[in-house]
mmCIF file of C-alpha atoms and ligand atoms in Angstrom:
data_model
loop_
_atom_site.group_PDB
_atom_site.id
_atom_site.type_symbol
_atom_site.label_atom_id
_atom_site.label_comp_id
_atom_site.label_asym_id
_atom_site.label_seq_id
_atom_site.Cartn_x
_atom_site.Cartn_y
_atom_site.Cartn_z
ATOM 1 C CA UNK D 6 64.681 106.944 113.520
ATOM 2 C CA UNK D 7 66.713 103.965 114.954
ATOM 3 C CA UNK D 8 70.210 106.384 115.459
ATOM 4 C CA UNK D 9 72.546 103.433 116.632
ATOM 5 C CA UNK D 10 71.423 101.530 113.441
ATOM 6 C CA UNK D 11 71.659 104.724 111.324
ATOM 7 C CA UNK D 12 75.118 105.527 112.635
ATOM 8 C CA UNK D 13 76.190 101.808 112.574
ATOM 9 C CA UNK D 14 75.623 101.777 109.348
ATOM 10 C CA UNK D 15 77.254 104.782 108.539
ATOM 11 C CA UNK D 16 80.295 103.900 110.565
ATOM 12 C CA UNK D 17 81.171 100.130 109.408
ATOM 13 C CA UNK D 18 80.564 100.847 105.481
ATOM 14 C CA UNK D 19 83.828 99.573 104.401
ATOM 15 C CA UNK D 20 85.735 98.966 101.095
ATOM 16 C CA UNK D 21 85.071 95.985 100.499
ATOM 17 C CA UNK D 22 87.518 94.252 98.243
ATOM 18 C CA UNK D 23 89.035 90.742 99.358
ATOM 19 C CA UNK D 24 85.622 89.892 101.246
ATOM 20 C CA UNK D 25 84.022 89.959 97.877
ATOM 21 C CA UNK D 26 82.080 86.909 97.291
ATOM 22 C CA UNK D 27 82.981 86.396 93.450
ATOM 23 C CA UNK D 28 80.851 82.576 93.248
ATOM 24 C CA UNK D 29 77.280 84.011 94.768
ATOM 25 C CA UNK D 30 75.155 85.440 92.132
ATOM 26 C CA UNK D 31 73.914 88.814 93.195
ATOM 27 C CA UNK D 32 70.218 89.076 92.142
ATOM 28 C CA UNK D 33 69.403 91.866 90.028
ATOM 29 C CA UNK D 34 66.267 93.639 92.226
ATOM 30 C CA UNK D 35 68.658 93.768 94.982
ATOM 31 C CA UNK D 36 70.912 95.922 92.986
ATOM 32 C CA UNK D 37 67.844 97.629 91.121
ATOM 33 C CA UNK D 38 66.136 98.246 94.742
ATOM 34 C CA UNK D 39 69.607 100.056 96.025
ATOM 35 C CA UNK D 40 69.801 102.237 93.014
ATOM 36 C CA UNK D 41 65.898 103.551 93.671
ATOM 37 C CA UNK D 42 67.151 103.853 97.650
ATOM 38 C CA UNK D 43 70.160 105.732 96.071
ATOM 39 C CA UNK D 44 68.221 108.514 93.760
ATOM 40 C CA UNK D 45 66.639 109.753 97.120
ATOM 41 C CA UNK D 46 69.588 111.914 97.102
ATOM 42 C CA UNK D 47 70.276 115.280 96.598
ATOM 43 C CA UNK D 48 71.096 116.892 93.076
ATOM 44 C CA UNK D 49 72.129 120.131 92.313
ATOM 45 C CA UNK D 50 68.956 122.026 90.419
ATOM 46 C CA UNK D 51 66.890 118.680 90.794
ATOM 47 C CA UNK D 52 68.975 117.664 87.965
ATOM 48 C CA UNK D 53 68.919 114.028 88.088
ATOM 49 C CA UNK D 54 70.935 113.460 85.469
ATOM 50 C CA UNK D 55 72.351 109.977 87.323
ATOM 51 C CA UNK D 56 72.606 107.116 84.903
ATOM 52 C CA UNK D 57 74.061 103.853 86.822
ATOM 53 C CA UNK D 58 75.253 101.229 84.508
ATOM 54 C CA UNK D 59 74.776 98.094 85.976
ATOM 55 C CA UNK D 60 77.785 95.324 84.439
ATOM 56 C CA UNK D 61 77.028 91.723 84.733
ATOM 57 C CA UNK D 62 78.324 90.484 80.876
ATOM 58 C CA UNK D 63 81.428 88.590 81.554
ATOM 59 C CA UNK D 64 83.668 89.654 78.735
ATOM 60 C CA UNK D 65 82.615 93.380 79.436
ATOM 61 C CA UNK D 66 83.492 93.642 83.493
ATOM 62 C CA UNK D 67 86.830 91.376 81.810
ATOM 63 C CA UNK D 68 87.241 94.528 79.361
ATOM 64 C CA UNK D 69 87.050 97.354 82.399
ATOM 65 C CA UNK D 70 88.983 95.260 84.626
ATOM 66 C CA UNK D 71 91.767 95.316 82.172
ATOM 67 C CA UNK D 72 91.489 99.169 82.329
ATOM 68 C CA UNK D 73 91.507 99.153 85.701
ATOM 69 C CA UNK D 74 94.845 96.944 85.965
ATOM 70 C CA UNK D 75 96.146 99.315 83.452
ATOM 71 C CA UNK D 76 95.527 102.284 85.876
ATOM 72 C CA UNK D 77 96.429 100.444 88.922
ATOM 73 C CA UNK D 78 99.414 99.472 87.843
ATOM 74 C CA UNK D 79 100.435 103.342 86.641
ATOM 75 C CA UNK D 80 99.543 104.045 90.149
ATOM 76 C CA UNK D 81 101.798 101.226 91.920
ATOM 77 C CA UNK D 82 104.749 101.795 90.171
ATOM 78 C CA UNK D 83 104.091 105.823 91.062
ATOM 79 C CA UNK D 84 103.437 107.142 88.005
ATOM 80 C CA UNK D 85 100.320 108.760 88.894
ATOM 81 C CA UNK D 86 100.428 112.049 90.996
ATOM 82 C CA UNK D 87 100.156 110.597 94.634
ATOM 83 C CA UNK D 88 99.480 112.086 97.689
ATOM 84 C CA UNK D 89 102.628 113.591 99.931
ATOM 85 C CA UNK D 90 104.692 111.838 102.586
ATOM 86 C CA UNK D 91 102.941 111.400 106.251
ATOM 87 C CA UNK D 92 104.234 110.878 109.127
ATOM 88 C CA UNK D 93 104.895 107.378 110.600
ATOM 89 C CA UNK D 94 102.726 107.855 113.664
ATOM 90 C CA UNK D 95 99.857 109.352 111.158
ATOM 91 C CA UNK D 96 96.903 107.070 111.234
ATOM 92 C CA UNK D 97 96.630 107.184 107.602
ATOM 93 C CA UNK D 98 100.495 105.695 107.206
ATOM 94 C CA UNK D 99 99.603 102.697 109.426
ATOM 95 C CA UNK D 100 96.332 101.935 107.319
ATOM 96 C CA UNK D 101 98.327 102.669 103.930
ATOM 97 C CA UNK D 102 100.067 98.839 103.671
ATOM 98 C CA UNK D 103 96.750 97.351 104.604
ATOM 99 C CA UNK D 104 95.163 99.213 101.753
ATOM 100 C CA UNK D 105 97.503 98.998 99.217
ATOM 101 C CA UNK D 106 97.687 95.172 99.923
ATOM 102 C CA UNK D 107 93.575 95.228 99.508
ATOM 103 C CA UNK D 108 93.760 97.466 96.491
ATOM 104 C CA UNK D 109 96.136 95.211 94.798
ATOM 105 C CA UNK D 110 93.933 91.993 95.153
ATOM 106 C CA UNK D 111 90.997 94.111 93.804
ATOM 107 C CA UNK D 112 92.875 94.801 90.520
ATOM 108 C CA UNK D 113 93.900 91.327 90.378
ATOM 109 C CA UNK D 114 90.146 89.886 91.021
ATOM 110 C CA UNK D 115 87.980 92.556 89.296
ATOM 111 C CA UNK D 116 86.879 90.689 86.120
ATOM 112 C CA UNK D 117 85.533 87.558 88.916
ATOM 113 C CA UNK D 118 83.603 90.125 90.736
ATOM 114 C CA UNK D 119 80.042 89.456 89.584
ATOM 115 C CA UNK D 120 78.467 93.105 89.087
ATOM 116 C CA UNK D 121 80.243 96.378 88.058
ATOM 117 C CA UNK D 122 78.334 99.504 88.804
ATOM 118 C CA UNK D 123 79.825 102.731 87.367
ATOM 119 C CA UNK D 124 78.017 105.808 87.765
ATOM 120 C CA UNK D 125 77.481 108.578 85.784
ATOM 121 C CA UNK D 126 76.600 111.844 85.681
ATOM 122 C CA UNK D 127 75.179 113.625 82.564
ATOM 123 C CA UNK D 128 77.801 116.778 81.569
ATOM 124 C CA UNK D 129 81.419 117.636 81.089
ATOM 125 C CA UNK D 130 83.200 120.011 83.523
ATOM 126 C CA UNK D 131 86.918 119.783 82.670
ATOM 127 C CA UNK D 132 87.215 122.663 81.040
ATOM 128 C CA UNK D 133 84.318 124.320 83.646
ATOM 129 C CA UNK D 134 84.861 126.194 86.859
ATOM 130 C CA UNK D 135 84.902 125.333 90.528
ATOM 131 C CA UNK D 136 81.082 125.382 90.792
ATOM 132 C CA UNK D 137 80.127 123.219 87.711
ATOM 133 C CA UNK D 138 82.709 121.024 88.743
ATOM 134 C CA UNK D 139 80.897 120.955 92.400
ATOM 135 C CA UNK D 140 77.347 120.717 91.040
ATOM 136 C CA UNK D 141 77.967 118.122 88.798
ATOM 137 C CA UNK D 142 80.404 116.024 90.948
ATOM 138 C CA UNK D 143 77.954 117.247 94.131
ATOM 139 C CA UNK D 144 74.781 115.902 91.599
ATOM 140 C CA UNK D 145 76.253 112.069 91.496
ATOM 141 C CA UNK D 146 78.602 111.199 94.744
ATOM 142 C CA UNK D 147 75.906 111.436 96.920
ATOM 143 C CA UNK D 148 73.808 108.776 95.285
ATOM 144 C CA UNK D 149 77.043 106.620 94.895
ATOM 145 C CA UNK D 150 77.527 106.896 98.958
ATOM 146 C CA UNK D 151 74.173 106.293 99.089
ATOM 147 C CA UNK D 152 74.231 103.339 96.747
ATOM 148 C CA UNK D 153 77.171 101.858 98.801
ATOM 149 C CA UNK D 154 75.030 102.288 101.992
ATOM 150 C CA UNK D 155 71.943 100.441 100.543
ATOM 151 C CA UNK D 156 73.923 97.403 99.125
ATOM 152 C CA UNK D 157 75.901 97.078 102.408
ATOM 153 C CA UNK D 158 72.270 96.498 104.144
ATOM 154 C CA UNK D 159 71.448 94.107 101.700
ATOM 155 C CA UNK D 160 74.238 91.657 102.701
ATOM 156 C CA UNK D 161 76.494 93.073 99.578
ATOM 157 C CA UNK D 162 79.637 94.689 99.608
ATOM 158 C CA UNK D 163 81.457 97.245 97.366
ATOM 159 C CA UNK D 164 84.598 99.463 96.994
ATOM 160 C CA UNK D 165 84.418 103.032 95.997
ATOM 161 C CA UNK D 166 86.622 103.303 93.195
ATOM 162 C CA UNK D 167 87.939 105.761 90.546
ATOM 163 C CA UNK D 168 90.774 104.280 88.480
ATOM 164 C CA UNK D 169 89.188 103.179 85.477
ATOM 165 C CA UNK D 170 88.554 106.725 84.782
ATOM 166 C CA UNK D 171 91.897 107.171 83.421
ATOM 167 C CA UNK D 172 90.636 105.167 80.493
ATOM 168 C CA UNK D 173 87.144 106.763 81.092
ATOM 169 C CA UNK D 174 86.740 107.336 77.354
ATOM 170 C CA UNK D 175 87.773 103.435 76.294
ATOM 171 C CA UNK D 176 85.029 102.204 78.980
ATOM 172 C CA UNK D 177 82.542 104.588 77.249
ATOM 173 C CA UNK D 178 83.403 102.805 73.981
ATOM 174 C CA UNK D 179 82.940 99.688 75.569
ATOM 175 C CA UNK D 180 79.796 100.296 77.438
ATOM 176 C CA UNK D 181 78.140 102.535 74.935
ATOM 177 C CA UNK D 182 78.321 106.052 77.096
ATOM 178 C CA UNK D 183 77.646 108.904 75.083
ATOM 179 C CA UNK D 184 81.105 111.268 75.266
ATOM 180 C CA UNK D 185 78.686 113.955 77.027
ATOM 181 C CA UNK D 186 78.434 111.873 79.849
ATOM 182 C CA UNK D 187 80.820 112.084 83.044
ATOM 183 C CA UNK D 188 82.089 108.659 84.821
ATOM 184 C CA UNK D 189 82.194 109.553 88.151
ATOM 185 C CA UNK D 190 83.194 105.804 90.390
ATOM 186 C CA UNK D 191 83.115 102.303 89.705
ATOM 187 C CA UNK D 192 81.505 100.122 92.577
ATOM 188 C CA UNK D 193 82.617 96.157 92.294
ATOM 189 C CA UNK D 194 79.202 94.728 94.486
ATOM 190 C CA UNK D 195 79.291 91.038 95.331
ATOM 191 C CA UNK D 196 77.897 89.617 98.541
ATOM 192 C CA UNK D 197 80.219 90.013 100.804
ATOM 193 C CA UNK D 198 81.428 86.995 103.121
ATOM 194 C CA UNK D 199 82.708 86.574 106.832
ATOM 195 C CA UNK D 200 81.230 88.772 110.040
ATOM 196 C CA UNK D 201 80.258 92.391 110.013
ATOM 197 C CA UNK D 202 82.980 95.193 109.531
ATOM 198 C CA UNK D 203 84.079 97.561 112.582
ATOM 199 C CA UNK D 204 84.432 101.543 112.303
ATOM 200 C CA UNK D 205 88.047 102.483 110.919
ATOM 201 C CA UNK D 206 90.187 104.635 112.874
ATOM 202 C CA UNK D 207 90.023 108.114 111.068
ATOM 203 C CA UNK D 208 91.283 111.901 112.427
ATOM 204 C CA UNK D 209 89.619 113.005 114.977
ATOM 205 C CA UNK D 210 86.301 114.927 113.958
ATOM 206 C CA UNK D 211 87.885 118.211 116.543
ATOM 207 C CA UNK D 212 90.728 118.347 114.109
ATOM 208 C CA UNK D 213 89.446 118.926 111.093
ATOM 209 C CA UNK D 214 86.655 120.958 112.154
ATOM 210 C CA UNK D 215 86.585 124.680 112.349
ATOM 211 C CA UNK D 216 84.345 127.141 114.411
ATOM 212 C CA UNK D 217 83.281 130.337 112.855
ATOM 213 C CA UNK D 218 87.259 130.518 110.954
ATOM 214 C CA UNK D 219 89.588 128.218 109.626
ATOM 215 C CA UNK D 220 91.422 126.476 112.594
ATOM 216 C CA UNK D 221 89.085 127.948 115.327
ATOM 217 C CA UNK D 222 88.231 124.712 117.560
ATOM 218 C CA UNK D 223 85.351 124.914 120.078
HETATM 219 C C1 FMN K 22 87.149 109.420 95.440
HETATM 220 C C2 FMN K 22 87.613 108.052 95.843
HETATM 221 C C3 FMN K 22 88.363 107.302 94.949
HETATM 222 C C4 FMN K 22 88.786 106.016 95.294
HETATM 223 N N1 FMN K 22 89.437 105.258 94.357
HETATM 224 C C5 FMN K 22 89.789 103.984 94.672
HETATM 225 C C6 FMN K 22 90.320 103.127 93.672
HETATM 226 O O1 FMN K 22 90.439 103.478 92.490
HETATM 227 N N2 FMN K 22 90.648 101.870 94.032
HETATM 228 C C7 FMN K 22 90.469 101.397 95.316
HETATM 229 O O2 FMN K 22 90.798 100.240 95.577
HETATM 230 N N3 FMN K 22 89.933 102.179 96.277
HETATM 231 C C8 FMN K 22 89.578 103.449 95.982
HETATM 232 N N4 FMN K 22 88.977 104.247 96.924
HETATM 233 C C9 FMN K 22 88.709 103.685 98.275
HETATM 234 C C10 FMN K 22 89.655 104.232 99.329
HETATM 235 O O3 FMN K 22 90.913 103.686 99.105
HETATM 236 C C11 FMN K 22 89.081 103.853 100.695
HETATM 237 O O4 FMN K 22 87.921 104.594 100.930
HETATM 238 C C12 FMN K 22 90.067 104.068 101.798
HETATM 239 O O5 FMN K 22 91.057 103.122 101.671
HETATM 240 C C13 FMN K 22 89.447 103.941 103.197
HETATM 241 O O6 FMN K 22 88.901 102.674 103.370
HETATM 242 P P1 FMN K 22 87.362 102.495 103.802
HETATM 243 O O7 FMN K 22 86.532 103.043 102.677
HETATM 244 O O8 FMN K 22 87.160 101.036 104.003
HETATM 245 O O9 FMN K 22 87.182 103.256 105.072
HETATM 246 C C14 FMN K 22 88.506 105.499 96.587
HETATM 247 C C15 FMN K 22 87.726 106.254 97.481
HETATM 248 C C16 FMN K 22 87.273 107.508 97.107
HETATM 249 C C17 FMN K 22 86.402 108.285 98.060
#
């Protein structure tokens, strides 16, 4: 095992969203060999019950991207539950204009980006408890990290993202998903263009980890 690669990698996966390439055609065994590379992962049970629908039909990715304005916009104008207040000096605060600023071009560009991947997961658990609702969640967002990771070595980008889901049942309609089935992300892939991407500044691993009890440190 080649660790540096692994944890390069691992490390400089980035949302991708204004580096997305929206002219270059993304050929379809590239996207087909990252899914295989993606169901090596783990499932609760062995389930597999991963579907990845793959959207390449114009007036379809135009249909979810309208969904996803619809969303993004609820969220912008804070009308979705957000997270609380940090800090100024919080690392997270600094990065939140440069995100929002990337977000925002995403919802504007999502219909040009060539391929739409949302993932699914077979079952319902909004009415289940914690552990259906972390076996079935646990059964598909490993693959979808997993996914990511493949693409990203294949010279394509993406941008884990959830929005849509707020109109999760009007995508089904539009895509054909059974109502049994769960939408878990929605992955924008398009090569990606300019250099490689550097590791992003996140909380120190010694802070959020805890030794034998919550907030023991080593
Ligand atoms: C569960 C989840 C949901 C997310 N939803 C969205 C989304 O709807 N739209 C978006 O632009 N980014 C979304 N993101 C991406 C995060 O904003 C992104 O991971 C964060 O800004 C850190 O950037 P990085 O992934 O490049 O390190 C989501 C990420 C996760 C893990």
């Amino acid at each position: 095992m080649d660790v540096a690669l692994a944890d390069r990698l691992l490390t400089t996966t980035r949302s991708v969203r204004k580096r997305l390439d929206h002219r270059r055609p993304v050929e379809p065994a590239l996207v087909e060999r990252s899914i295989e590379v993606a169901l090596q992962a783990p499932t609760g049970s062995n389930s597999q019950g991963w579907h990845f629908v793959v959207v390449t039909d114009a007036d379809k990715r135009a249909g979810l991207a309208a969904l996803y304005r619809r969303a993004w916009e609820l969220y912008a104008s804070g009308k979705l539950p957000a997270r609380a207040e940090l800090p100024p000096d919080d690392p997270r605060a600094k990065q939140l204009p440069r995100i929002i600023d990337s977000a925002s071009y995403l919802a504007e560009h999502l219909h040009e980006v060539p391929v739409h991947v949302i993932a699914c997961i077979e079952g319902r658990v909004e009415n289940a408890g914690p552990l259906a609702q972390a076996s079935t969640y646990g059964s598909i967002l490993p693959a979808v990290w997993s996914l990511m990771l493949a693409l990203r070595a294949r010279g394509l980008g993406s941008a884990w993202t959830t929005l849509h889901i707020l109109f999760e049942q009007e995508a089904a309609a539009l895509l054909g998903i059974p109502s049994t089935v769960t939408q878990a992300a929605l992955l924008p892939v398009a090569h990606y263009t300019g250099a490689d991407f550097k590791p992003a500044k996140r909380l120190p691993a010694r802070e959020q980890t805890h030794w034998n009890a919550w907030g023991k440190r080593r």
